[in-house]
Amino acid sequence: MKKMLLATLALLFVTGTSVFAQQNIGLNAEADYPISPADYGLTFEEIHVETPDKKEDNTNLMLFGWHLIPNDKTSRKAMIIAHNGQGNMSYALENAGIFLGMGYHVFMFDYRGYGQSDAFNVSPKFYIYAQFATDLNAMVDYVKKYHTVMTCSIYGYGIGGGLALGVGASNIKTYSVIADAPYITLESIEKTYKEMTGQKIFMPLAYDKAMIEPGNALPVKGDHLRGIMLICGANGDLIKAADVAALANYHKKVTTVYTVPGVNNDMNFESNKDEYYKQVKSFLDGLD
């Protein structure tokens, strides 16, 4: 029964809104979880992850997450899920199932201001906050501190894809990265969004470009990564397939590019889940 549930999560075809869809690219933080691993009958534990920065009361900020445990509890592979800033981590459970079905320990988490993570003012006027990179970096450190024998990979989509590349290239504890529809730089997103809509999307004012932006991180960092997978829709508008594919030039020997035919980035996963699964599995199998 448990194997059937894992397989269902890994290859589930569902109706409704894709977790990748972003009608408005501004952040949308939700506190409540409409579904949890318990609803699927999965084995999991709640985790609380401390970040290095302090809150106003001088205590460490805490992130809330789920550790999904595979059938083979002796597995030495971990995958962190970095979501797109739309809703909270619960919307990424189907994506998490891809890796759980492959035998990965899956670590899901919410950025500050999302779900049950500590409070933070998340404005829909913003595309991303620099603090989210701190949060993802804290997750990598957490996994390697408490699960030292595991390889630690990151899967991210939307803003999570960009963060996965930036943090993954910067933190030498990261084993591999899968980035679906990653931004290249924040300036390029801001300019393209303005051209497309006539509206302004706000960005952080001060941040480490080599930590947050793949276009600045990959040219100078990331030699430790065993593999990088880049995913983009062939008809991507805000984030163009050619720009994502160009990131492969920085670490050609370890980079795989999957261009999803005939779709914009909001349909990368939904358009053909079976093929998506096969492409991701092929990439990960090649790392073993």
PDB file of C-alpha atoms in Angstrom:
ATOM      1  CA  MET A   1       0.000   0.000   0.000  1.00  0.00           C
ATOM      2  CA  LYS A   2       2.811   2.389   0.918  1.00  0.00           C
ATOM      3  CA  LYS A   3       4.573   1.749  -2.394  1.00  0.00           C
ATOM      4  CA  MET A   4       1.349   2.516  -4.239  1.00  0.00           C
ATOM      5  CA  LEU A   5       1.061   5.841  -2.426  1.00  0.00           C
ATOM      6  CA  LEU A   6       4.632   6.757  -3.310  1.00  0.00           C
ATOM      7  CA  ALA A   7       4.081   5.829  -6.930  1.00  0.00           C
ATOM      8  CA  THR A   8       0.889   7.869  -6.976  1.00  0.00           C
ATOM      9  CA  LEU A   9       2.729  10.919  -5.689  1.00  0.00           C
ATOM     10  CA  ALA A  10       5.558  10.406  -8.143  1.00  0.00           C
ATOM     11  CA  LEU A  11       3.410  10.185 -11.263  1.00  0.00           C
ATOM     12  CA  LEU A  12       0.095  11.641 -10.167  1.00  0.00           C
ATOM     13  CA  PHE A  13      -2.027  13.330 -12.798  1.00  0.00           C
ATOM     14  CA  VAL A  14      -4.334  15.822 -11.158  1.00  0.00           C
ATOM     15  CA  THR A  15      -6.675  18.559 -12.245  1.00  0.00           C
ATOM     16  CA  GLY A  16      -6.525  22.105 -11.004  1.00  0.00           C
ATOM     17  CA  THR A  17      -3.793  24.685 -10.768  1.00  0.00           C
ATOM     18  CA  SER A  18      -0.204  23.616 -11.318  1.00  0.00           C
ATOM     19  CA  VAL A  19       2.228  24.380  -8.513  1.00  0.00           C
ATOM     20  CA  PHE A  20       4.346  26.024 -11.200  1.00  0.00           C
ATOM     21  CA  ALA A  21       1.669  28.410 -12.409  1.00  0.00           C
ATOM     22  CA  GLN A  22       2.215  32.061 -11.633  1.00  0.00           C
ATOM     23  CA  GLN A  23      -0.469  34.305 -13.097  1.00  0.00           C
ATOM     24  CA  ASN A  24       1.018  37.132 -11.037  1.00  0.00           C
ATOM     25  CA  ILE A  25       4.721  36.852 -10.322  1.00  0.00           C
ATOM     26  CA  GLY A  26       4.382  38.757  -7.035  1.00  0.00           C
ATOM     27  CA  LEU A  27       4.792  36.664  -3.892  1.00  0.00           C
ATOM     28  CA  ASN A  28       1.716  35.073  -2.334  1.00  0.00           C
ATOM     29  CA  ALA A  29       2.278  33.726   1.181  1.00  0.00           C
ATOM     30  CA  GLU A  30      -0.308  31.419   2.758  1.00  0.00           C
ATOM     31  CA  ALA A  31      -0.233  30.387   6.417  1.00  0.00           C
ATOM     32  CA  ASP A  32      -2.565  27.378   6.250  1.00  0.00           C
ATOM     33  CA  TYR A  33      -1.714  24.034   4.688  1.00  0.00           C
ATOM     34  CA  PRO A  34      -4.633  22.745   2.580  1.00  0.00           C
ATOM     35  CA  ILE A  35      -3.010  19.299   2.493  1.00  0.00           C
ATOM     36  CA  SER A  36      -0.166  17.561   4.306  1.00  0.00           C
ATOM     37  CA  PRO A  37       1.902  14.367   4.004  1.00  0.00           C
ATOM     38  CA  ALA A  38      -0.442  12.784   6.539  1.00  0.00           C
ATOM     39  CA  ASP A  39      -3.300  13.040   4.036  1.00  0.00           C
ATOM     40  CA  TYR A  40      -1.299  10.791   1.711  1.00  0.00           C
ATOM     41  CA  GLY A  41      -0.447   8.340   4.484  1.00  0.00           C
ATOM     42  CA  LEU A  42       3.257   9.093   4.147  1.00  0.00           C
ATOM     43  CA  THR A  43       5.889   8.550   6.811  1.00  0.00           C
ATOM     44  CA  PHE A  44       7.251  11.945   7.775  1.00  0.00           C
ATOM     45  CA  GLU A  45       8.391  14.111  10.633  1.00  0.00           C
ATOM     46  CA  GLU A  46       8.050  17.808  11.288  1.00  0.00           C
ATOM     47  CA  ILE A  47      11.314  19.712  11.429  1.00  0.00           C
ATOM     48  CA  HIS A  48      12.314  23.101  12.780  1.00  0.00           C
ATOM     49  CA  VAL A  49      15.360  24.712  11.210  1.00  0.00           C
ATOM     50  CA  GLU A  50      17.250  27.615  12.740  1.00  0.00           C
ATOM     51  CA  THR A  51      18.592  30.353  10.484  1.00  0.00           C
ATOM     52  CA  PRO A  52      21.741  32.324  11.361  1.00  0.00           C
ATOM     53  CA  ASP A  53      20.023  35.714  11.483  1.00  0.00           C
ATOM     54  CA  LYS A  54      18.105  37.080  14.450  1.00  0.00           C
ATOM     55  CA  LYS A  55      14.580  38.322  15.020  1.00  0.00           C
ATOM     56  CA  GLU A  56      13.820  41.586  16.798  1.00  0.00           C
ATOM     57  CA  ASP A  57      13.876  39.824  20.181  1.00  0.00           C
ATOM     58  CA  ASN A  58      17.407  38.561  19.379  1.00  0.00           C
ATOM     59  CA  THR A  59      16.314  34.938  19.041  1.00  0.00           C
ATOM     60  CA  ASN A  60      17.065  32.925  15.939  1.00  0.00           C
ATOM     61  CA  LEU A  61      14.431  32.805  13.246  1.00  0.00           C
ATOM     62  CA  MET A  62      12.945  29.328  12.779  1.00  0.00           C
ATOM     63  CA  LEU A  63      11.744  27.658   9.602  1.00  0.00           C
ATOM     64  CA  PHE A  64       9.119  24.912   9.582  1.00  0.00           C
ATOM     65  CA  GLY A  65       9.373  21.917   7.314  1.00  0.00           C
ATOM     66  CA  TRP A  66       8.610  18.274   6.638  1.00  0.00           C
ATOM     67  CA  HIS A  67      11.083  15.434   6.308  1.00  0.00           C
ATOM     68  CA  LEU A  68       9.468  12.814   4.067  1.00  0.00           C
ATOM     69  CA  ILE A  69      11.000   9.403   4.723  1.00  0.00           C
ATOM     70  CA  PRO A  70      11.327   6.867   1.875  1.00  0.00           C
ATOM     71  CA  ASN A  71      10.565   3.152   2.120  1.00  0.00           C
ATOM     72  CA  ASP A  72      14.289   2.466   2.315  1.00  0.00           C
ATOM     73  CA  LYS A  73      15.135   4.336   5.494  1.00  0.00           C
ATOM     74  CA  THR A  74      18.828   3.574   4.972  1.00  0.00           C
ATOM     75  CA  SER A  75      18.878   5.707   1.808  1.00  0.00           C
ATOM     76  CA  ARG A  76      21.781   8.136   1.731  1.00  0.00           C
ATOM     77  CA  LYS A  77      20.232  10.589  -0.708  1.00  0.00           C
ATOM     78  CA  ALA A  78      18.503  13.817   0.316  1.00  0.00           C
ATOM     79  CA  MET A  79      16.560  16.296  -1.826  1.00  0.00           C
ATOM     80  CA  ILE A  80      15.555  19.747  -0.596  1.00  0.00           C
ATOM     81  CA  ILE A  81      12.499  21.319  -2.249  1.00  0.00           C
ATOM     82  CA  ALA A  82      12.586  25.104  -2.802  1.00  0.00           C
ATOM     83  CA  HIS A  83       9.130  26.283  -3.871  1.00  0.00           C
ATOM     84  CA  ASN A  84       8.097  29.222  -6.038  1.00  0.00           C
ATOM     85  CA  GLY A  85       6.740  31.587  -3.385  1.00  0.00           C
ATOM     86  CA  GLN A  86       3.128  30.926  -4.348  1.00  0.00           C
ATOM     87  CA  GLY A  87       1.105  29.534  -1.421  1.00  0.00           C
ATOM     88  CA  ASN A  88       3.427  27.421   0.713  1.00  0.00           C
ATOM     89  CA  MET A  89       5.302  24.128   0.665  1.00  0.00           C
ATOM     90  CA  SER A  90       2.134  22.026   0.695  1.00  0.00           C
ATOM     91  CA  TYR A  91       1.552  22.942  -2.955  1.00  0.00           C
ATOM     92  CA  ALA A  92       4.812  21.180  -3.825  1.00  0.00           C
ATOM     93  CA  LEU A  93       3.902  17.780  -2.383  1.00  0.00           C
ATOM     94  CA  GLU A  94       3.344  16.266  -5.818  1.00  0.00           C
ATOM     95  CA  ASN A  95       6.790  17.425  -6.878  1.00  0.00           C
ATOM     96  CA  ALA A  96       8.266  16.020  -3.691  1.00  0.00           C
ATOM     97  CA  GLY A  97       6.681  12.683  -4.564  1.00  0.00           C
ATOM     98  CA  ILE A  98       8.888  12.431  -7.647  1.00  0.00           C
ATOM     99  CA  PHE A  99      11.968  12.163  -5.458  1.00  0.00           C
ATOM    100  CA  LEU A 100      10.368  10.190  -2.655  1.00  0.00           C
ATOM    101  CA  GLY A 101       9.445   7.532  -5.204  1.00  0.00           C
ATOM    102  CA  MET A 102      13.104   7.426  -6.282  1.00  0.00           C
ATOM    103  CA  GLY A 103      14.208   6.641  -2.736  1.00  0.00           C
ATOM    104  CA  TYR A 104      15.233  10.121  -1.630  1.00  0.00           C
ATOM    105  CA  HIS A 105      14.761  11.566   1.820  1.00  0.00           C
ATOM    106  CA  VAL A 106      12.829  14.712   0.900  1.00  0.00           C
ATOM    107  CA  PHE A 107      13.169  17.876   2.963  1.00  0.00           C
ATOM    108  CA  MET A 108      10.421  20.410   2.347  1.00  0.00           C
ATOM    109  CA  PHE A 109      10.392  23.810   4.026  1.00  0.00           C
ATOM    110  CA  ASP A 110       8.708  27.175   4.013  1.00  0.00           C
ATOM    111  CA  TYR A 111      10.523  30.451   3.618  1.00  0.00           C
ATOM    112  CA  ARG A 112      10.078  32.922   6.457  1.00  0.00           C
ATOM    113  CA  GLY A 113       6.605  34.440   6.325  1.00  0.00           C
ATOM    114  CA  TYR A 114       5.099  31.273   4.812  1.00  0.00           C
ATOM    115  CA  GLY A 115       3.189  28.436   6.432  1.00  0.00           C
ATOM    116  CA  GLN A 116       4.290  27.783  10.002  1.00  0.00           C
ATOM    117  CA  SER A 117       7.731  29.341   9.599  1.00  0.00           C
ATOM    118  CA  ASP A 118       8.374  32.425  11.709  1.00  0.00           C
ATOM    119  CA  ALA A 119       6.654  35.655  10.751  1.00  0.00           C
ATOM    120  CA  PHE A 120       8.065  37.929   8.058  1.00  0.00           C
ATOM    121  CA  ASN A 121       6.360  40.636   6.033  1.00  0.00           C
ATOM    122  CA  VAL A 122       5.857  39.188   2.549  1.00  0.00           C
ATOM    123  CA  SER A 123       4.490  41.759   0.108  1.00  0.00           C
ATOM    124  CA  PRO A 124       2.818  40.747  -3.179  1.00  0.00           C
ATOM    125  CA  LYS A 125       4.619  43.713  -4.733  1.00  0.00           C
ATOM    126  CA  PHE A 126       7.889  41.772  -4.481  1.00  0.00           C
ATOM    127  CA  TYR A 127       9.284  39.022  -6.701  1.00  0.00           C
ATOM    128  CA  ILE A 128      11.683  37.667  -4.077  1.00  0.00           C
ATOM    129  CA  TYR A 129      13.441  38.556  -0.830  1.00  0.00           C
ATOM    130  CA  ALA A 130      17.176  38.163  -0.246  1.00  0.00           C
ATOM    131  CA  GLN A 131      16.367  36.438   3.048  1.00  0.00           C
ATOM    132  CA  PHE A 132      14.984  33.446   1.140  1.00  0.00           C
ATOM    133  CA  ALA A 133      18.537  32.561   0.098  1.00  0.00           C
ATOM    134  CA  THR A 134      19.495  32.582   3.785  1.00  0.00           C
ATOM    135  CA  ASP A 135      16.609  30.198   4.432  1.00  0.00           C
ATOM    136  CA  LEU A 136      17.604  27.742   1.703  1.00  0.00           C
ATOM    137  CA  ASN A 137      21.228  27.869   2.789  1.00  0.00           C
ATOM    138  CA  ALA A 138      20.115  27.054   6.341  1.00  0.00           C
ATOM    139  CA  MET A 139      18.288  24.009   4.996  1.00  0.00           C
ATOM    140  CA  VAL A 140      21.435  22.704   3.301  1.00  0.00           C
ATOM    141  CA  ASP A 141      23.397  23.188   6.516  1.00  0.00           C
ATOM    142  CA  TYR A 142      20.647  21.454   8.518  1.00  0.00           C
ATOM    143  CA  VAL A 143      20.609  18.373   6.296  1.00  0.00           C
ATOM    144  CA  LYS A 144      24.390  17.993   6.364  1.00  0.00           C
ATOM    145  CA  LYS A 145      24.558  18.595  10.124  1.00  0.00           C
ATOM    146  CA  TYR A 146      21.956  16.026  11.144  1.00  0.00           C
ATOM    147  CA  HIS A 147      22.274  13.612   8.211  1.00  0.00           C
ATOM    148  CA  THR A 148      25.986  13.722   7.508  1.00  0.00           C
ATOM    149  CA  VAL A 149      26.132  10.565   5.381  1.00  0.00           C
ATOM    150  CA  MET A 150      23.530  11.825   2.918  1.00  0.00           C
ATOM    151  CA  THR A 151      24.278  13.622  -0.313  1.00  0.00           C
ATOM    152  CA  CYS A 152      22.334  16.891  -0.329  1.00  0.00           C
ATOM    153  CA  SER A 153      20.712  17.997  -3.590  1.00  0.00           C
ATOM    154  CA  ILE A 154      18.281  20.845  -4.264  1.00  0.00           C
ATOM    155  CA  TYR A 155      15.236  20.928  -6.521  1.00  0.00           C
ATOM    156  CA  GLY A 156      13.663  24.341  -7.063  1.00  0.00           C
ATOM    157  CA  TYR A 157      11.054  25.815  -9.375  1.00  0.00           C
ATOM    158  CA  GLY A 158      10.214  29.433 -10.156  1.00  0.00           C
ATOM    159  CA  ILE A 159      12.098  31.630  -7.711  1.00  0.00           C
ATOM    160  CA  GLY A 160      13.127  28.401  -5.999  1.00  0.00           C
ATOM    161  CA  GLY A 161      14.931  27.385  -9.181  1.00  0.00           C
ATOM    162  CA  GLY A 162      17.012  30.545  -9.186  1.00  0.00           C
ATOM    163  CA  LEU A 163      17.735  30.183  -5.473  1.00  0.00           C
ATOM    164  CA  ALA A 164      18.679  26.528  -5.935  1.00  0.00           C
ATOM    165  CA  LEU A 165      21.338  27.472  -8.486  1.00  0.00           C
ATOM    166  CA  GLY A 166      22.692  30.421  -6.515  1.00  0.00           C
ATOM    167  CA  VAL A 167      22.788  28.721  -3.122  1.00  0.00           C
ATOM    168  CA  GLY A 168      23.794  25.374  -4.598  1.00  0.00           C
ATOM    169  CA  ALA A 169      26.769  26.919  -6.386  1.00  0.00           C
ATOM    170  CA  SER A 170      27.766  28.862  -3.266  1.00  0.00           C
ATOM    171  CA  ASN A 171      27.412  26.131  -0.630  1.00  0.00           C
ATOM    172  CA  ILE A 172      29.981  23.376  -1.170  1.00  0.00           C
ATOM    173  CA  LYS A 173      27.799  20.947   0.804  1.00  0.00           C
ATOM    174  CA  THR A 174      25.409  20.801  -2.163  1.00  0.00           C
ATOM    175  CA  TYR A 175      25.734  17.692  -4.341  1.00  0.00           C
ATOM    176  CA  SER A 176      23.525  18.562  -7.312  1.00  0.00           C
ATOM    177  CA  VAL A 177      20.836  21.017  -8.420  1.00  0.00           C
ATOM    178  CA  ILE A 178      17.671  20.738 -10.498  1.00  0.00           C
ATOM    179  CA  ALA A 179      16.292  24.158 -11.466  1.00  0.00           C
ATOM    180  CA  ASP A 180      12.928  24.505 -13.211  1.00  0.00           C
ATOM    181  CA  ALA A 181      12.315  27.917 -14.805  1.00  0.00           C
ATOM    182  CA  PRO A 182      15.078  29.714 -12.902  1.00  0.00           C
ATOM    183  CA  TYR A 183      15.507  33.459 -13.305  1.00  0.00           C
ATOM    184  CA  ILE A 184      18.949  34.489 -14.575  1.00  0.00           C
ATOM    185  CA  THR A 185      19.270  37.843 -12.814  1.00  0.00           C
ATOM    186  CA  LEU A 186      16.731  39.887 -10.905  1.00  0.00           C
ATOM    187  CA  GLU A 187      17.343  42.895 -13.140  1.00  0.00           C
ATOM    188  CA  SER A 188      16.413  40.874 -16.221  1.00  0.00           C
ATOM    189  CA  ILE A 189      13.137  39.805 -14.583  1.00  0.00           C
ATOM    190  CA  GLU A 190      12.312  43.362 -13.565  1.00  0.00           C
ATOM    191  CA  LYS A 191      12.962  44.726 -17.066  1.00  0.00           C
ATOM    192  CA  THR A 192      11.146  41.962 -18.930  1.00  0.00           C
ATOM    193  CA  TYR A 193       8.122  42.140 -16.628  1.00  0.00           C
ATOM    194  CA  LYS A 194       7.926  45.899 -17.187  1.00  0.00           C
ATOM    195  CA  GLU A 195       8.085  45.408 -20.956  1.00  0.00           C
ATOM    196  CA  MET A 196       5.423  42.693 -20.889  1.00  0.00           C
ATOM    197  CA  THR A 197       2.931  44.289 -18.504  1.00  0.00           C
ATOM    198  CA  GLY A 198       3.839  47.949 -18.080  1.00  0.00           C
ATOM    199  CA  GLN A 199       3.940  47.278 -14.336  1.00  0.00           C
ATOM    200  CA  LYS A 200       6.746  47.297 -11.809  1.00  0.00           C
ATOM    201  CA  ILE A 201       7.746  44.295  -9.724  1.00  0.00           C
ATOM    202  CA  PHE A 202       9.910  45.114  -6.719  1.00  0.00           C
ATOM    203  CA  MET A 203      13.264  43.497  -5.966  1.00  0.00           C
ATOM    204  CA  PRO A 204      15.600  43.487  -2.940  1.00  0.00           C
ATOM    205  CA  LEU A 205      17.760  46.583  -2.606  1.00  0.00           C
ATOM    206  CA  ALA A 206      20.843  44.929  -1.132  1.00  0.00           C
ATOM    207  CA  TYR A 207      21.854  41.326  -1.708  1.00  0.00           C
ATOM    208  CA  ASP A 208      24.773  39.080  -2.594  1.00  0.00           C
ATOM    209  CA  LYS A 209      24.472  38.658  -6.357  1.00  0.00           C
ATOM    210  CA  ALA A 210      26.728  35.607  -6.336  1.00  0.00           C
ATOM    211  CA  MET A 211      24.406  33.936  -3.819  1.00  0.00           C
ATOM    212  CA  ILE A 212      21.022  34.822  -5.298  1.00  0.00           C
ATOM    213  CA  GLU A 213      21.513  35.230  -9.048  1.00  0.00           C
ATOM    214  CA  PRO A 214      22.473  32.210 -11.185  1.00  0.00           C
ATOM    215  CA  GLY A 215      23.855  34.519 -13.858  1.00  0.00           C
ATOM    216  CA  ASN A 216      26.401  35.834 -11.369  1.00  0.00           C
ATOM    217  CA  ALA A 217      26.912  32.691  -9.273  1.00  0.00           C
ATOM    218  CA  LEU A 218      27.636  30.049 -11.902  1.00  0.00           C
ATOM    219  CA  PRO A 219      30.463  31.924 -13.699  1.00  0.00           C
ATOM    220  CA  VAL A 220      32.552  31.993 -10.506  1.00  0.00           C
ATOM    221  CA  LYS A 221      31.214  29.170  -8.319  1.00  0.00           C
ATOM    222  CA  GLY A 222      29.833  25.656  -8.470  1.00  0.00           C
ATOM    223  CA  ASP A 223      32.843  23.503  -9.391  1.00  0.00           C
ATOM    224  CA  HIS A 224      31.906  21.149  -6.536  1.00  0.00           C
ATOM    225  CA  LEU A 225      28.523  20.272  -8.061  1.00  0.00           C
ATOM    226  CA  ARG A 226      28.249  16.744  -9.454  1.00  0.00           C
ATOM    227  CA  GLY A 227      25.339  17.689 -11.675  1.00  0.00           C
ATOM    228  CA  ILE A 228      23.125  20.581 -12.766  1.00  0.00           C
ATOM    229  CA  MET A 229      19.788  20.130 -14.534  1.00  0.00           C
ATOM    230  CA  LEU A 230      18.116  23.133 -16.151  1.00  0.00           C
ATOM    231  CA  ILE A 231      14.442  22.958 -17.160  1.00  0.00           C
ATOM    232  CA  CYS A 232      12.575  25.558 -19.203  1.00  0.00           C
ATOM    233  CA  GLY A 233       9.524  25.772 -21.431  1.00  0.00           C
ATOM    234  CA  ALA A 234      10.281  26.209 -25.123  1.00  0.00           C
ATOM    235  CA  ASN A 235       7.780  29.087 -25.270  1.00  0.00           C
ATOM    236  CA  GLY A 236       8.918  30.790 -22.074  1.00  0.00           C
ATOM    237  CA  ASP A 237       8.263  34.518 -22.114  1.00  0.00           C
ATOM    238  CA  LEU A 238       9.332  36.050 -18.799  1.00  0.00           C
ATOM    239  CA  ILE A 239      12.091  33.456 -18.530  1.00  0.00           C
ATOM    240  CA  LYS A 240      13.280  32.430 -21.977  1.00  0.00           C
ATOM    241  CA  ALA A 241      14.539  28.977 -22.903  1.00  0.00           C
ATOM    242  CA  ALA A 242      17.618  30.349 -24.677  1.00  0.00           C
ATOM    243  CA  ASP A 243      18.680  32.292 -21.585  1.00  0.00           C
ATOM    244  CA  VAL A 244      18.265  29.280 -19.314  1.00  0.00           C
ATOM    245  CA  ALA A 245      20.130  27.040 -21.747  1.00  0.00           C
ATOM    246  CA  ALA A 246      22.967  29.585 -21.847  1.00  0.00           C
ATOM    247  CA  LEU A 247      23.616  28.915 -18.150  1.00  0.00           C
ATOM    248  CA  ALA A 248      24.849  25.468 -19.188  1.00  0.00           C
ATOM    249  CA  ASN A 249      27.959  27.059 -20.685  1.00  0.00           C
ATOM    250  CA  TYR A 250      29.439  27.698 -17.245  1.00  0.00           C
ATOM    251  CA  HIS A 251      29.639  24.024 -16.212  1.00  0.00           C
ATOM    252  CA  LYS A 252      29.138  22.161 -19.478  1.00  0.00           C
ATOM    253  CA  LYS A 253      30.494  18.791 -18.382  1.00  0.00           C
ATOM    254  CA  VAL A 254      27.960  18.333 -15.589  1.00  0.00           C
ATOM    255  CA  THR A 255      24.943  20.227 -16.958  1.00  0.00           C
ATOM    256  CA  THR A 256      21.837  18.761 -18.575  1.00  0.00           C
ATOM    257  CA  VAL A 257      19.194  20.936 -20.270  1.00  0.00           C
ATOM    258  CA  TYR A 258      15.589  19.802 -20.649  1.00  0.00           C
ATOM    259  CA  THR A 259      13.537  22.116 -22.856  1.00  0.00           C
ATOM    260  CA  VAL A 260       9.856  21.254 -22.524  1.00  0.00           C
ATOM    261  CA  PRO A 261       8.304  21.463 -26.006  1.00  0.00           C
ATOM    262  CA  GLY A 262       5.429  23.782 -26.830  1.00  0.00           C
ATOM    263  CA  VAL A 263       4.788  25.334 -23.416  1.00  0.00           C
ATOM    264  CA  ASN A 264       5.406  28.382 -21.275  1.00  0.00           C
ATOM    265  CA  ASN A 265       7.056  27.781 -17.917  1.00  0.00           C
ATOM    266  CA  ASP A 266       3.808  27.467 -15.989  1.00  0.00           C
ATOM    267  CA  MET A 267       3.204  24.158 -17.794  1.00  0.00           C
ATOM    268  CA  ASN A 268       6.659  22.577 -17.646  1.00  0.00           C
ATOM    269  CA  PHE A 269       5.471  19.879 -15.255  1.00  0.00           C
ATOM    270  CA  GLU A 270       1.775  19.736 -16.068  1.00  0.00           C
ATOM    271  CA  SER A 271       2.147  19.324 -19.832  1.00  0.00           C
ATOM    272  CA  ASN A 272       3.682  15.855 -19.635  1.00  0.00           C
ATOM    273  CA  LYS A 273       4.317  14.622 -16.108  1.00  0.00           C
ATOM    274  CA  ASP A 274       5.476  11.204 -17.241  1.00  0.00           C
ATOM    275  CA  GLU A 275       8.171  12.674 -19.501  1.00  0.00           C
ATOM    276  CA  TYR A 276       9.173  15.166 -16.800  1.00  0.00           C
ATOM    277  CA  TYR A 277       9.634  12.285 -14.366  1.00  0.00           C
ATOM    278  CA  LYS A 278      11.688  10.305 -16.888  1.00  0.00           C
ATOM    279  CA  GLN A 279      13.965  13.263 -17.647  1.00  0.00           C
ATOM    280  CA  VAL A 280      14.598  13.984 -13.967  1.00  0.00           C
ATOM    281  CA  LYS A 281      15.175  10.313 -13.161  1.00  0.00           C
ATOM    282  CA  SER A 282      17.617   9.928 -16.041  1.00  0.00           C
ATOM    283  CA  PHE A 283      19.602  12.913 -14.788  1.00  0.00           C
ATOM    284  CA  LEU A 284      19.726  11.671 -11.189  1.00  0.00           C
ATOM    285  CA  ASP A 285      20.532   8.090 -12.187  1.00  0.00           C
ATOM    286  CA  GLY A 286      23.517   9.442 -14.088  1.00  0.00           C
ATOM    287  CA  LEU A 287      24.962  10.866 -10.880  1.00  0.00           C
ATOM    288  CA  ASP A 288      25.169   7.499  -9.110  1.00  0.00           C
TER     289      ASP A 288
END
